[in-house]
């Protein structure tokens, strides 16, 4: 195949269905982008309305009760769950062919999906936060079950006890309610002391306080660029606080000066509290796979805790004289409910923007509230935007740009399949490559080994395990076992000694064949990365200990993660040298049972199919005349986990290498991005 033909082939060799699916992803991504901007507009409008209404309540209506306002506002978070269920029910009902008959059915399904998703995320988070306790089921592959007793299985609970999960959930809810109460209380307290534009600008410095806390709580590295961003943002706060401070020799303005200075300090304290809350949430409340449902559930739980427990400070503040309790008038209470509803709308819409796009886009976009609030201040209250507010806000925006200066296009997530898809990216092979990698780019990481002999020995060991596994899954008959044929071909291509190949066949077919098991292990490694480890072993207890020890060493644990992967058959074959009709090749692969198709850099073709049809599809392709180079069972991640920082990359690489070096391990799959 010529270079030009190969280039054309690599550009066009996506099968028809793959092209349709990818086009669908891009179409949905474009719709999600438009939806994100629409929801963002709602988010910005809600925040602006909340700040202006809060100012009306505390200044114009003279109801300066910050704790009472936050109590009403946070109590309304309890409405988020029913609103989510109503929205899901309406959406699914409208999509139904018989909407008048399906309301109760869709409500029941929405509730079932909500509960399942919540408990799934809570269980994964609990296991991640309690690595000292092992939760694991060794799942036999290909229905190979050992008859030997599993004494150690009794000591490994499948899932955390339900009481432990409930206690964990309640503890998280109470902690979140308290930690979100602190920034909210100080924010409401600052509303009546400084202009809303200044308060909004200072409040946006919470991302920089979050960075400071993340150094200590998340182990982030100290970088000059980030430190400079924090310094610039703090400089902006000081400019807004003291640029136009009146002279100290004017006694009539002394109280005003102290009020403004105190308001700036309280606002900065609110930003610091919120920064801590964000890092606390990331550290203790983020499941391995981000879940919009779980975030909504925790927000609803904060509302429940607020209603049940956080009324207690109201009489205490009244008794101490800090905030004397007084019921508002009906008009004022109506404004308070509007403030609460805008707060709920902002939180819900902001989470939607994050779910549809990414936190970076949402964080940058929400900075638009600074000029919006300043403009509304000028329109509503007639208070002109001062130069110190303009300069301070600009410094904060510049600092944020330093902190989050990221090149490249903004990714989004296809809401239909929840798979990461670049926006406005041409439909090329690079778009689909992530679906084919067992652990994506990390599958090509070159590990440092002892020498050529050690590398060859390890390769032959893996090939032997593949031959054994292929025989146990499909039998020793080559004509009926395409996986075995491909494994033997690969062994010969790798110059594996004939004696080693024969020994592997004897182990799988001899008198001791029942002692060998294909066992699949699942668990989390460093940074919550999911691993699936395929093994062939004659001593399950030994293999359990070895795999568990590696994952535990790098901060992980054995637990169920197979729901994060799709089990597929993967076939690599070489097209005919004279074949230039890409469409005909696609048709042949589709007719053979292929579900997805991709050209590789080596002028070969890889396809995915249902793992149960791997042998049938392979035989069909071979019957057409294609040379089968490799067949295998692959675990394709449905969602990926990003590796951030050199330290985390090194930890993942070492964990992957340690797993692959285990003598019983045949293959390792992960969802690392």
XYZ file of C-alpha atoms in Angstrom, residues 348-592:
245
model
C -28.718 23.941 40.107
C -27.832 25.716 36.840
C -24.164 26.055 37.789
C -23.962 22.291 38.379
C -25.612 21.746 34.974
C -23.028 23.946 33.262
C -20.238 21.939 34.913
C -21.894 18.634 33.945
C -22.393 19.666 30.301
C -19.014 21.385 29.781
C -16.269 21.359 32.396
C -15.365 23.183 35.626
C -12.817 25.431 33.890
C -15.384 26.800 31.453
C -17.944 27.251 34.233
C -15.485 29.001 36.558
C -14.327 31.423 33.880
C -17.878 32.099 32.746
C -19.170 32.855 36.257
C -16.598 35.671 36.477
C -18.992 37.569 34.219
C -21.038 38.248 37.348
C -18.507 40.951 38.334
C -19.387 43.441 35.549
C -23.018 42.326 35.566
C -23.486 43.090 39.253
C -21.625 46.380 38.898
C -23.929 47.345 36.022
C -27.012 46.350 38.018
C -25.725 48.350 40.981
C -25.569 51.412 38.777
C -29.061 50.816 37.337
C -30.896 49.758 40.504
C -29.232 51.844 43.205
C -27.801 54.647 41.084
C -24.349 53.955 42.555
C -21.664 54.631 39.949
C -18.950 52.071 39.300
C -15.774 53.417 40.895
C -12.283 53.205 39.446
C -11.045 51.029 42.301
C -13.756 48.439 41.532
C -12.782 48.424 37.847
C -9.038 48.083 38.522
C -9.506 45.491 41.285
C -11.869 43.428 39.136
C -9.415 43.519 36.220
C -6.604 42.279 38.459
C -8.791 39.402 39.654
C -9.616 38.431 36.063
C -5.916 38.613 35.102
C -4.997 36.452 38.093
C -7.633 33.906 37.171
C -6.251 33.846 33.638
C -2.786 33.103 35.026
C -4.137 30.312 37.189
C -6.210 28.622 34.503
C -4.348 29.426 31.303
C -5.057 26.279 29.331
C -4.432 25.893 25.626
C -6.511 23.855 23.254
C -10.179 23.528 22.523
C -12.730 23.142 25.241
C -14.025 19.583 25.573
C -17.588 18.718 26.268
C -19.472 15.580 27.168
C -22.041 14.028 24.916
C -25.158 13.890 27.076
C -26.491 10.892 25.203
C -23.556 8.599 25.849
C -21.592 10.559 28.498
C -18.420 10.112 26.467
C -15.835 12.871 26.125
C -15.954 14.363 22.614
C -14.017 17.432 21.366
C -16.163 20.311 20.073
C -15.878 21.126 16.363
C -13.225 18.443 15.840
C -13.000 16.947 12.322
C -14.160 13.353 12.119
C -10.730 11.724 11.928
C -9.266 8.589 13.382
C -7.927 10.441 16.422
C -11.498 11.037 17.564
C -12.110 7.329 18.056
C -8.759 6.178 19.340
C -9.698 6.468 23.015
C -12.346 3.802 22.620
C -9.793 1.257 21.463
C -7.124 1.596 24.133
C -7.298 -0.651 27.175
C -5.596 2.080 29.132
C -5.311 4.643 26.303
C -1.931 6.346 25.878
C -0.607 4.562 28.948
C -0.741 1.247 27.092
C 2.213 2.573 25.067
C 4.281 3.677 28.048
C 7.740 2.128 27.842
C 8.758 0.720 31.194
C 12.407 0.335 32.124
C 13.264 -3.363 32.443
C 16.298 -5.210 33.549
C 17.535 -6.383 30.130
C 16.594 -8.072 26.895
C 16.426 -11.527 28.438
C 14.098 -10.344 31.182
C 11.892 -8.641 28.607
C 11.720 -11.783 26.467
C 10.961 -13.968 29.474
C 8.150 -11.680 30.534
C 6.750 -11.562 26.991
C 6.806 -15.342 26.697
C 5.105 -15.655 30.076
C 2.264 -13.374 28.954
C 1.940 -15.243 25.663
C 1.756 -18.544 27.559
C -1.024 -17.178 29.740
C -2.906 -15.976 26.652
C -2.629 -19.423 25.052
C -3.859 -21.107 28.238
C -6.738 -18.650 28.607
C -7.716 -19.057 24.938
C -7.826 -22.851 25.256
C -9.854 -22.759 28.481
C -12.376 -20.336 26.972
C -12.761 -21.861 23.494
C -11.204 -25.291 23.526
C -8.051 -26.645 21.848
C -9.547 -27.017 18.352
C -7.896 -24.380 16.143
C -10.686 -24.371 13.564
C -13.212 -23.470 16.267
C -11.071 -21.142 18.363
C -9.953 -18.009 16.548
C -8.503 -16.542 19.718
C -6.194 -19.541 20.105
C -5.131 -19.311 16.454
C -4.248 -15.648 16.879
C -2.392 -16.342 20.146
C -0.289 -19.078 18.534
C 0.425 -16.848 15.541
C 1.542 -14.047 17.827
C 3.750 -16.459 19.793
C 5.466 -17.623 16.612
C 5.892 -14.045 15.377
C 7.551 -13.183 18.702
C 9.974 -16.126 18.246
C 8.620 -17.927 21.279
C 10.349 -21.312 21.561
C 8.305 -24.243 20.312
C 8.871 -26.057 23.593
C 7.335 -23.147 25.549
C 4.291 -23.140 23.279
C 3.825 -26.883 23.744
C 4.188 -26.555 27.519
C 1.479 -23.888 27.584
C -0.864 -26.141 25.562
C -0.148 -29.079 27.891
C -0.939 -26.967 30.949
C -4.312 -26.010 29.482
C -5.227 -29.507 28.266
C -3.370 -31.857 30.619
C -4.406 -33.652 33.780
C -3.930 -30.532 35.897
C -5.982 -28.262 33.645
C -8.750 -27.930 36.241
C -6.261 -26.387 38.653
C -5.891 -23.358 36.370
C -8.458 -20.586 36.547
C -9.138 -17.431 34.581
C -9.847 -14.920 37.346
C -10.732 -11.281 36.861
C -9.783 -8.756 39.548
C -11.238 -5.275 39.826
C -10.250 -2.295 41.905
C -9.141 1.296 42.182
C -5.548 2.429 41.984
C -3.961 5.851 42.565
C -6.202 8.900 42.062
C -9.308 6.707 41.816
C -8.244 5.144 38.499
C -10.147 1.926 37.824
C -8.203 -1.248 37.003
C -9.307 -4.602 35.588
C -6.640 -7.295 35.908
C -6.899 -10.541 33.934
C -5.060 -13.451 35.508
C -4.500 -17.159 34.940
C -3.616 -18.864 38.183
C -3.478 -22.214 39.938
C -3.483 -20.598 43.408
C -6.221 -18.022 43.680
C -5.343 -16.977 47.227
C -1.782 -16.152 46.191
C -2.951 -14.070 43.254
C -5.551 -12.230 45.357
C -2.851 -11.238 47.830
C -0.407 -10.122 45.125
C -2.916 -7.964 43.246
C -4.368 -6.537 46.454
C -0.920 -5.676 47.810
C -0.015 -3.727 44.663
C -3.234 -1.702 44.627
C -3.033 -1.010 48.362
C 0.582 0.097 48.072
C -0.438 2.826 45.645
C -3.477 4.008 47.597
C -6.151 1.811 46.018
C -8.215 -1.227 46.935
C -10.007 -4.204 45.407
C -13.652 -3.457 44.644
C -16.162 -3.708 41.809
C -15.380 -1.374 38.885
C -16.463 -3.455 35.877
C -19.466 -1.162 35.425
C -16.977 1.470 34.205
C -16.005 -0.692 31.210
C -17.609 -2.318 28.169
C -16.478 -5.887 27.536
C -15.776 -6.253 23.816
C -14.038 -8.540 21.368
C -11.137 -6.870 19.552
C -9.749 -8.162 16.262
C -6.741 -6.873 14.352
C -6.353 -7.912 10.708
C -4.395 -6.883 7.646
C -6.328 -5.803 4.545
C -5.361 -7.143 1.146
C -2.461 -5.237 -0.411
C -4.472 -4.596 -3.567
C -7.614 -3.450 -1.763
C -8.329 0.248 -2.113
C -12.133 0.184 -1.845
C -12.634 1.337 1.734
C -16.430 1.169 1.500
C -16.279 -2.473 0.422
C -14.025 -3.278 3.368
C -16.457 -1.545 5.711
C -19.371 -3.501 4.289
C -17.452 -6.759 4.714
C -16.611 -5.986 8.332
C -20.184 -4.932 9.144
C -21.606 -8.075 7.549
C -19.151 -10.126 9.594
